Short mmCIF file of C-alpha atoms in Angstrom, two decimals:
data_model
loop_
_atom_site.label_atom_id
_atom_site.label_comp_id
_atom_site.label_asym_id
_atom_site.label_seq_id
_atom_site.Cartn_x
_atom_site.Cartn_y
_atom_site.Cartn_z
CA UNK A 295 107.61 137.04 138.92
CA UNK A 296 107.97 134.18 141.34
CA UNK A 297 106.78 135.90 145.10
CA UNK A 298 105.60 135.00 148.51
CA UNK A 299 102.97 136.89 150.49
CA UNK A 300 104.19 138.28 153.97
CA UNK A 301 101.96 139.49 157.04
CA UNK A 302 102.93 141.37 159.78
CA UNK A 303 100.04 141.51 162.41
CA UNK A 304 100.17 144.08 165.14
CA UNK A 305 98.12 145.17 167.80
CA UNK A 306 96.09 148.12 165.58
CA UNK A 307 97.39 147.40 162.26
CA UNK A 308 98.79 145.44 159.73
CA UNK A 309 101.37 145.15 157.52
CA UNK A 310 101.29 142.94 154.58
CA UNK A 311 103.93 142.66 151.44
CA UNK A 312 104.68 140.32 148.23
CA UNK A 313 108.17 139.63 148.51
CA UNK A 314 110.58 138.44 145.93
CA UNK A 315 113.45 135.33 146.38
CA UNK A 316 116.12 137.92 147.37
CA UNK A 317 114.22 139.25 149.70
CA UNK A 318 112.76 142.25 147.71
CA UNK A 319 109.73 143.77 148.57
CA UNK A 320 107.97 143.55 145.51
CA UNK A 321 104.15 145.31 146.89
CA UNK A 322 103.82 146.65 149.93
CA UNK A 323 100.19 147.75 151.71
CA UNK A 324 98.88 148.71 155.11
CA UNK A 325 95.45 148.25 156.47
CA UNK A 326 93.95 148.19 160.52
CA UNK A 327 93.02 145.21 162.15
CA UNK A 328 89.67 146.04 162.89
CA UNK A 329 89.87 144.42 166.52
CA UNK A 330 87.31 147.25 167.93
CA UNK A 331 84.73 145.00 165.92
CA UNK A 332 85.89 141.73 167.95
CA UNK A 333 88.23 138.56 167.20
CA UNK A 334 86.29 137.24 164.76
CA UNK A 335 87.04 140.30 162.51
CA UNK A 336 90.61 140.75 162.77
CA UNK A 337 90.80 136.78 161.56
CA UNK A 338 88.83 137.46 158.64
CA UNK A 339 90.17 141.06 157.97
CA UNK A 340 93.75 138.87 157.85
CA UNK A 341 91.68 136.23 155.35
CA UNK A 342 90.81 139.34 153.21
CA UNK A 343 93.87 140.93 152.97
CA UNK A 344 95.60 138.09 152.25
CA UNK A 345 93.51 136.84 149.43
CA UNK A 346 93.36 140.76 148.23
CA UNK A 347 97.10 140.65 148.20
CA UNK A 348 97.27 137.02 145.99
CA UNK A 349 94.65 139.07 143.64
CA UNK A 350 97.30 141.83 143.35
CA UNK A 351 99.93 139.41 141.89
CA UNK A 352 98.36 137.87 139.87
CA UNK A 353 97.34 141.52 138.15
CA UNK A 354 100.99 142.36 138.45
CA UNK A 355 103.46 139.95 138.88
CA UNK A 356 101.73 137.50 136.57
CA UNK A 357 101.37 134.83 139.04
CA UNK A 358 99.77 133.67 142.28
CA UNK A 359 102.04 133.46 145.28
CA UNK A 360 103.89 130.52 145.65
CA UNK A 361 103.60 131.05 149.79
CA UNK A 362 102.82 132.67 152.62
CA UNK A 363 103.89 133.75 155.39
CA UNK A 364 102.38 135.84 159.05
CA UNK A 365 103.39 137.00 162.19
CA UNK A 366 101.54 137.38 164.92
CA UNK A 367 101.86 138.87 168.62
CA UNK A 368 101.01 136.78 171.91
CA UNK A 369 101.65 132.91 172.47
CA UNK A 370 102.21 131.35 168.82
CA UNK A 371 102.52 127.71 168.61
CA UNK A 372 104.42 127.98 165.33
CA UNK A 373 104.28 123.66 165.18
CA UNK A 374 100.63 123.19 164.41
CA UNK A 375 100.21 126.55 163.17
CA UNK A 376 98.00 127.88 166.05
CA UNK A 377 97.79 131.59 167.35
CA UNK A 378 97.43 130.84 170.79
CA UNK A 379 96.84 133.36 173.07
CA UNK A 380 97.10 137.31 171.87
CA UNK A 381 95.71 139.62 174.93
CA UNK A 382 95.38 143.29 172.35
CA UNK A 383 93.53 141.44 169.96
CA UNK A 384 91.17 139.19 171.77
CA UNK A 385 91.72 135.48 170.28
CA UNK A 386 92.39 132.39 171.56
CA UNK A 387 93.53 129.46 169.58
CA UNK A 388 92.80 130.50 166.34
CA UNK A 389 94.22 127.39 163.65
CA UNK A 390 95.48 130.49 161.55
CA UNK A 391 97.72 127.97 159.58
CA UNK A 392 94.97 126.65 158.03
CA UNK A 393 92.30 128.82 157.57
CA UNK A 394 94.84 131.01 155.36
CA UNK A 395 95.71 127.94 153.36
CA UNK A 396 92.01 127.50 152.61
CA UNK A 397 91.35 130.80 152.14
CA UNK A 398 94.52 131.33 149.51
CA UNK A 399 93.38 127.45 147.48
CA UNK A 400 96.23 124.99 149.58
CA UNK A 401 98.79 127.32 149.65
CA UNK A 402 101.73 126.24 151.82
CA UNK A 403 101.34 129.20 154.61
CA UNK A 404 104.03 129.90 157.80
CA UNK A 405 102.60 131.07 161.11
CA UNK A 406 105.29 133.22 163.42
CA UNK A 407 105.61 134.94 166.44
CA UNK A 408 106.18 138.56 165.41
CA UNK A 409 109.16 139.44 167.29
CA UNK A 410 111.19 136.15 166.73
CA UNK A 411 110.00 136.49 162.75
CA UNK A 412 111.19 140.40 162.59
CA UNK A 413 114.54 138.98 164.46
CA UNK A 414 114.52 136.42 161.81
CA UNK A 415 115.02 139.32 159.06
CA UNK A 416 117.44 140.71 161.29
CA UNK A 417 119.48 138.05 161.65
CA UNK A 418 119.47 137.05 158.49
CA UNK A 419 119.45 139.97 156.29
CA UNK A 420 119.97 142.89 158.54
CA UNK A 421 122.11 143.97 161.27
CA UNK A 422 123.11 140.32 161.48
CA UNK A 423 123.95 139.39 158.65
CA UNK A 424 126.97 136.54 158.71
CA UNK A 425 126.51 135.84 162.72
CA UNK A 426 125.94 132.34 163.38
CA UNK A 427 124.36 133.43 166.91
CA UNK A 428 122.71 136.60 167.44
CA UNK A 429 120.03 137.83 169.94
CA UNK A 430 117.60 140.86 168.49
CA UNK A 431 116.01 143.00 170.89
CA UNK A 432 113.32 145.38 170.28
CA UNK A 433 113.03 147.99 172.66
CA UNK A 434 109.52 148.64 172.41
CA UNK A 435 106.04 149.28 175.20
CA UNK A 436 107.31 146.19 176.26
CA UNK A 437 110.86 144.13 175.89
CA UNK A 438 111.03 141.02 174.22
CA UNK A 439 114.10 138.80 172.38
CA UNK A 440 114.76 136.55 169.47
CA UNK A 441 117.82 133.52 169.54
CA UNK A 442 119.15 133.18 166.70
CA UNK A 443 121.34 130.19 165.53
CA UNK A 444 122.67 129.45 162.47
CA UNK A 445 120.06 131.39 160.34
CA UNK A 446 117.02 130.13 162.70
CA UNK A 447 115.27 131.49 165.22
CA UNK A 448 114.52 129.44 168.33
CA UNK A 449 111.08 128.84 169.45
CA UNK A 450 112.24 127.01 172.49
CA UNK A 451 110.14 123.57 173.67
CA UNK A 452 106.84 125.81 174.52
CA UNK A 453 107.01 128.73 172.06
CA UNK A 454 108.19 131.09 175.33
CA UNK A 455 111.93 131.78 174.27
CA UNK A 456 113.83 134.87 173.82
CA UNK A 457 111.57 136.38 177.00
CA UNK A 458 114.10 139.05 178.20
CA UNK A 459 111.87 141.19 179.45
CA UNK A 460 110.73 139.18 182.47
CA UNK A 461 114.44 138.92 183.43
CA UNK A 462 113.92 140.62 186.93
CA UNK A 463 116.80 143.06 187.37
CA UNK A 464 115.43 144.63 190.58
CA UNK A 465 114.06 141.95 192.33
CA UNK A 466 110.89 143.20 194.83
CA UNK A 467 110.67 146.30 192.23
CA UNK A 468 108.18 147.66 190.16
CA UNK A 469 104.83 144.96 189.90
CA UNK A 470 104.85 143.42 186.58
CA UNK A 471 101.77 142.43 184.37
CA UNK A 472 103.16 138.72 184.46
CA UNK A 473 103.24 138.88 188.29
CA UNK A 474 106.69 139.02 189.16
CA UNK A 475 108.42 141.84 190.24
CA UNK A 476 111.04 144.00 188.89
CA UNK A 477 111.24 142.71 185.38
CA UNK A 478 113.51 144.31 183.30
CA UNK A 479 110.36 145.84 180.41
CA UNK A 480 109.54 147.82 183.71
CA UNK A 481 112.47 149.64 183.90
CA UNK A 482 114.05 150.05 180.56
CA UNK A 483 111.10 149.66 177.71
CA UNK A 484 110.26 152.90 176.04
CA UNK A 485 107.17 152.97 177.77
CA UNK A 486 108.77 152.71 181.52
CA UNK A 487 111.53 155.38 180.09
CA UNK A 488 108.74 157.25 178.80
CA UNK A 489 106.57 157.02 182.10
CA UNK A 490 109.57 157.67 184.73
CA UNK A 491 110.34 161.14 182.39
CA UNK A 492 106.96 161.83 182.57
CA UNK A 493 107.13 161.70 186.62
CA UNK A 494 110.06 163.51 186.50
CA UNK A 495 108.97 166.70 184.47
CA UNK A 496 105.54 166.56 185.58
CA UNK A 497 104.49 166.68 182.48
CA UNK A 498 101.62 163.47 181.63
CA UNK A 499 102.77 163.68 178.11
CA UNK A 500 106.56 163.58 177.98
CA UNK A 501 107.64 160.18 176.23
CA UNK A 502 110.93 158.44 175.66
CA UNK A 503 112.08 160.58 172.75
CA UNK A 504 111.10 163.51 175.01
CA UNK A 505 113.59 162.08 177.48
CA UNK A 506 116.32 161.29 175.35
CA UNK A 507 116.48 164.76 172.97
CA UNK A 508 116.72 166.16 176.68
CA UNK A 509 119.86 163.80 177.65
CA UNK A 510 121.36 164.96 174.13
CA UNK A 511 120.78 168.76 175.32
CA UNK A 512 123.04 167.78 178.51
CA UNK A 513 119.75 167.49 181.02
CA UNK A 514 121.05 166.27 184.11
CA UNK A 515 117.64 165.17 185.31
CA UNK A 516 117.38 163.47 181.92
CA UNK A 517 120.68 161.95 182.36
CA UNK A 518 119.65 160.49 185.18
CA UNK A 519 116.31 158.98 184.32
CA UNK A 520 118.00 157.68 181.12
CA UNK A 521 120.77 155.96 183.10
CA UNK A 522 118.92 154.30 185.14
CA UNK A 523 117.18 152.65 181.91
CA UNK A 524 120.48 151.79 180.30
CA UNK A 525 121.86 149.87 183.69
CA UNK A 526 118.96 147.88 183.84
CA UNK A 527 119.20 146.95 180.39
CA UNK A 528 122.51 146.21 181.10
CA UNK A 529 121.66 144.51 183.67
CA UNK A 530 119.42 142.24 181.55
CA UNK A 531 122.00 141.89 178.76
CA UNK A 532 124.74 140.67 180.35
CA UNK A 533 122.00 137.92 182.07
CA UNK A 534 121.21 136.80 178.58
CA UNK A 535 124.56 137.02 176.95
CA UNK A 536 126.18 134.35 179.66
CA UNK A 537 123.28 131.97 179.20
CA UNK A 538 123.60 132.65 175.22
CA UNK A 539 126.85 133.58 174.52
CA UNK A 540 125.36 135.78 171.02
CA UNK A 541 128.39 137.00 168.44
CA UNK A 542 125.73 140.00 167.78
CA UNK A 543 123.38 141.92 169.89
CA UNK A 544 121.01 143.75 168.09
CA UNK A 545 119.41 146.36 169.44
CA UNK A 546 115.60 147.83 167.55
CA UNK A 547 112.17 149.06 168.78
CA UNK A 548 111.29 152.75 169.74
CA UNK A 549 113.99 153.16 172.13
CA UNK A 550 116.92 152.40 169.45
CA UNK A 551 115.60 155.68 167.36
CA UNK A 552 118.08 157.52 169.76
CA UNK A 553 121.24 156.42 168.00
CA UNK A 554 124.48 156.68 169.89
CA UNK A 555 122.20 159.02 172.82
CA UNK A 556 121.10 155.11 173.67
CA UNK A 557 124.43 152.90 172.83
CA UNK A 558 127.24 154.74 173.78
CA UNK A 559 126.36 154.52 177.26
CA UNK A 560 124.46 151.08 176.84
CA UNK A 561 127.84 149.61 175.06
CA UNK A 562 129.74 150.67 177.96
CA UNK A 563 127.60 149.52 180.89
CA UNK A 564 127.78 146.17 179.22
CA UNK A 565 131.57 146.58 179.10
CA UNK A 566 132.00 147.43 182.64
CA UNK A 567 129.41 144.02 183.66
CA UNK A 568 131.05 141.50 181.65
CA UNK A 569 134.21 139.50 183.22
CA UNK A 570 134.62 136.06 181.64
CA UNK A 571 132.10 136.26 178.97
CA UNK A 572 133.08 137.48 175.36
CA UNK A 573 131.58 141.02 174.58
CA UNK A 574 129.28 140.82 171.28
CA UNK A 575 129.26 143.45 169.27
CA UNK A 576 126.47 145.94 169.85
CA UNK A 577 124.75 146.71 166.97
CA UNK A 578 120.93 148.67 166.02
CA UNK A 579 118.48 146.81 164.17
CA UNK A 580 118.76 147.29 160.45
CA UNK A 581 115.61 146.80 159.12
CA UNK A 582 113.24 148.94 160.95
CA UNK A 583 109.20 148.02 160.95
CA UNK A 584 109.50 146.45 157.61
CA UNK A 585 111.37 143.32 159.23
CA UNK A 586 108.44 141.82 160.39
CA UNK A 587 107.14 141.65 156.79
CA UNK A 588 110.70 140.25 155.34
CA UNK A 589 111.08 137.63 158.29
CA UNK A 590 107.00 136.34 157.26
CA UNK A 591 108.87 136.49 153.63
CA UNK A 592 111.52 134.47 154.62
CA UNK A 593 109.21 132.06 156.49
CA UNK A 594 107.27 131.41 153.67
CA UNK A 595 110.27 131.30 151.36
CA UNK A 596 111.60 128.56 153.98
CA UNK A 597 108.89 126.45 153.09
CA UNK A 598 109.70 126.08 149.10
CA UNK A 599 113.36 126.15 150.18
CA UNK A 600 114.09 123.83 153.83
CA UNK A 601 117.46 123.50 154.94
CA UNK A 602 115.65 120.87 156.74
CA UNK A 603 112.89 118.20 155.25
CA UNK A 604 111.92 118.06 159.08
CA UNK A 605 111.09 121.37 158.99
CA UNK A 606 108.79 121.97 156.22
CA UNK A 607 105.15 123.23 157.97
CA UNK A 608 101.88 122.99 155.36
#
């Protein structure tokens, strides 16, 4: 069976599938990065697992891949196939491009940044499905965005687009890693929910899905932390909606596991923000952690398949 081989590369672990021409996931596997044993293992533990998952299709599917496809976290320069800059796993322009194609015989590979390749999926078969424009934002330890237009995702002219977090919402606020202050990751990530319920309880532990199972019980202290969260991620929104103008919103990471605890009130602060500008719909992401496999999928499938010829990457 025809198939692609898709890698989704996170800070401890990866994700790797074979994926079929509809988008099926054909294989799926999991494995850690190994970064504890340095850079130089979590490139080749990629190499392996890659080549490991050709082997498997070959047993299987009767065939080797026909492409492949990875995603990456940090600074990606998707162009010349580089992984740039990624802080949690120690590299620095790695050519990733082409040490997989050597590694998998000339195989046309696709390198992506992770979050614009799981909005990708997203926008094309998930929540967003049929928008022309769309903006996916995963709600994660940090915040981060993906444009999409007309099935693509944009990179923008340094690789740097889609950066909602680092919106500042409350300017002279909360120091951010980045070295501005008052970005909107520190106030309304599931790690800054997590760490402001912490402070409020006392209680070092408590995390975001602490916090909001107490807003569903009708905590008022709850209420209040979570609040705060959902303004400045309205806040943030409405900022990127007027610059974008999306037809979708999509909404993923940790903190969109609270269902309508997390939208009612975020669909309505973005309601009572928005004056001229056309309110998206407000949707949660579809596709949950396997969308940074499908968008590598589709990355790789783009290559056998451009809309473009400009576009095709080997």
């Amino acid at each position: 069976m025809r198939h692609v081989i898709a890698l989704d590369v996170g800070g401890t672990g990866m994700k790797a599938a074979l994926v079929g021409p509809d988008g099926t996931l054909l294989h799926r596997a999991r494995r850690a990065t190994g970064r504890e044993r340095g850079p130089d293992a979590v490139v080749n533990g990629i190499l392996d697992f890659a080549a490991e998952l050709d082997a498997y299709g070959q047993r299987h599917l009767g065939s080797s891949a026909a492409a492949a496809g990875v995603a990456v976290p940090g600074i990606v320069d998707q162009e010349r196939g580089i992984a740039a800059y990624a802080a949690n796993l120690g590299w620095r322009d790695v050519p990733l491009r082409a040490l997989l194609a050597d590694r998998l015989g000339g195989l046309p590979v696709a390198l992506g940044h992770d979050v614009r390749t799981g909005g990708l999926a997203e926008g094309r078969i998930g929540a967003g499905r049929g928008a022309d424009r769309f903006l996916f934002v995963p709600l994660g330890t940090g915040i981060a965005g993906a444009i999409g237009i007309d099935g693509r995702v944009e990179a923008g002219a340094h690789g740097f687009a889609g950066e909602i977090g680092h919106i500042v919402v409350r300017p002279g606020g909360t120091a951010c890693p980045c070295g501005q202050r008052g970005c909107l990751e520190r106030f309304a990530s599931a790690s800054a929910v997590g760490q402001a319920w912490a402070a409020a309880t006392g209680d070092p532990d408590a995390n975001a899905a602490d916090c909001a199972k107490a807003v569903a019980s009708g905590d008022e202290i709850a209420r209040a932390v979570w609040q705060e969260a959902v303004d400045a991620l309205a806040d943030g929104l409405v900022t990127a909606l007027t610059l974008l103008d999306p037809r979708t919103l999509i909404i993923g990471g940790g903190l969109a596991e609270a269902g309508e605890t997390l939208f009612t009130p975020l669909r309505d602060a973005v309601r009572r923000r928005v004056t001229f500008q056309k309110l998206p719909a407000i949707v949660p992401a579809a596709l949950g952690d396997t969308a940074g496999c499908l968008g590598a999928g589709l990355l790789a499938w783009d290559l056998l398949t451009p809309t473009d010829p400009s576009e095709v990457t080997t």
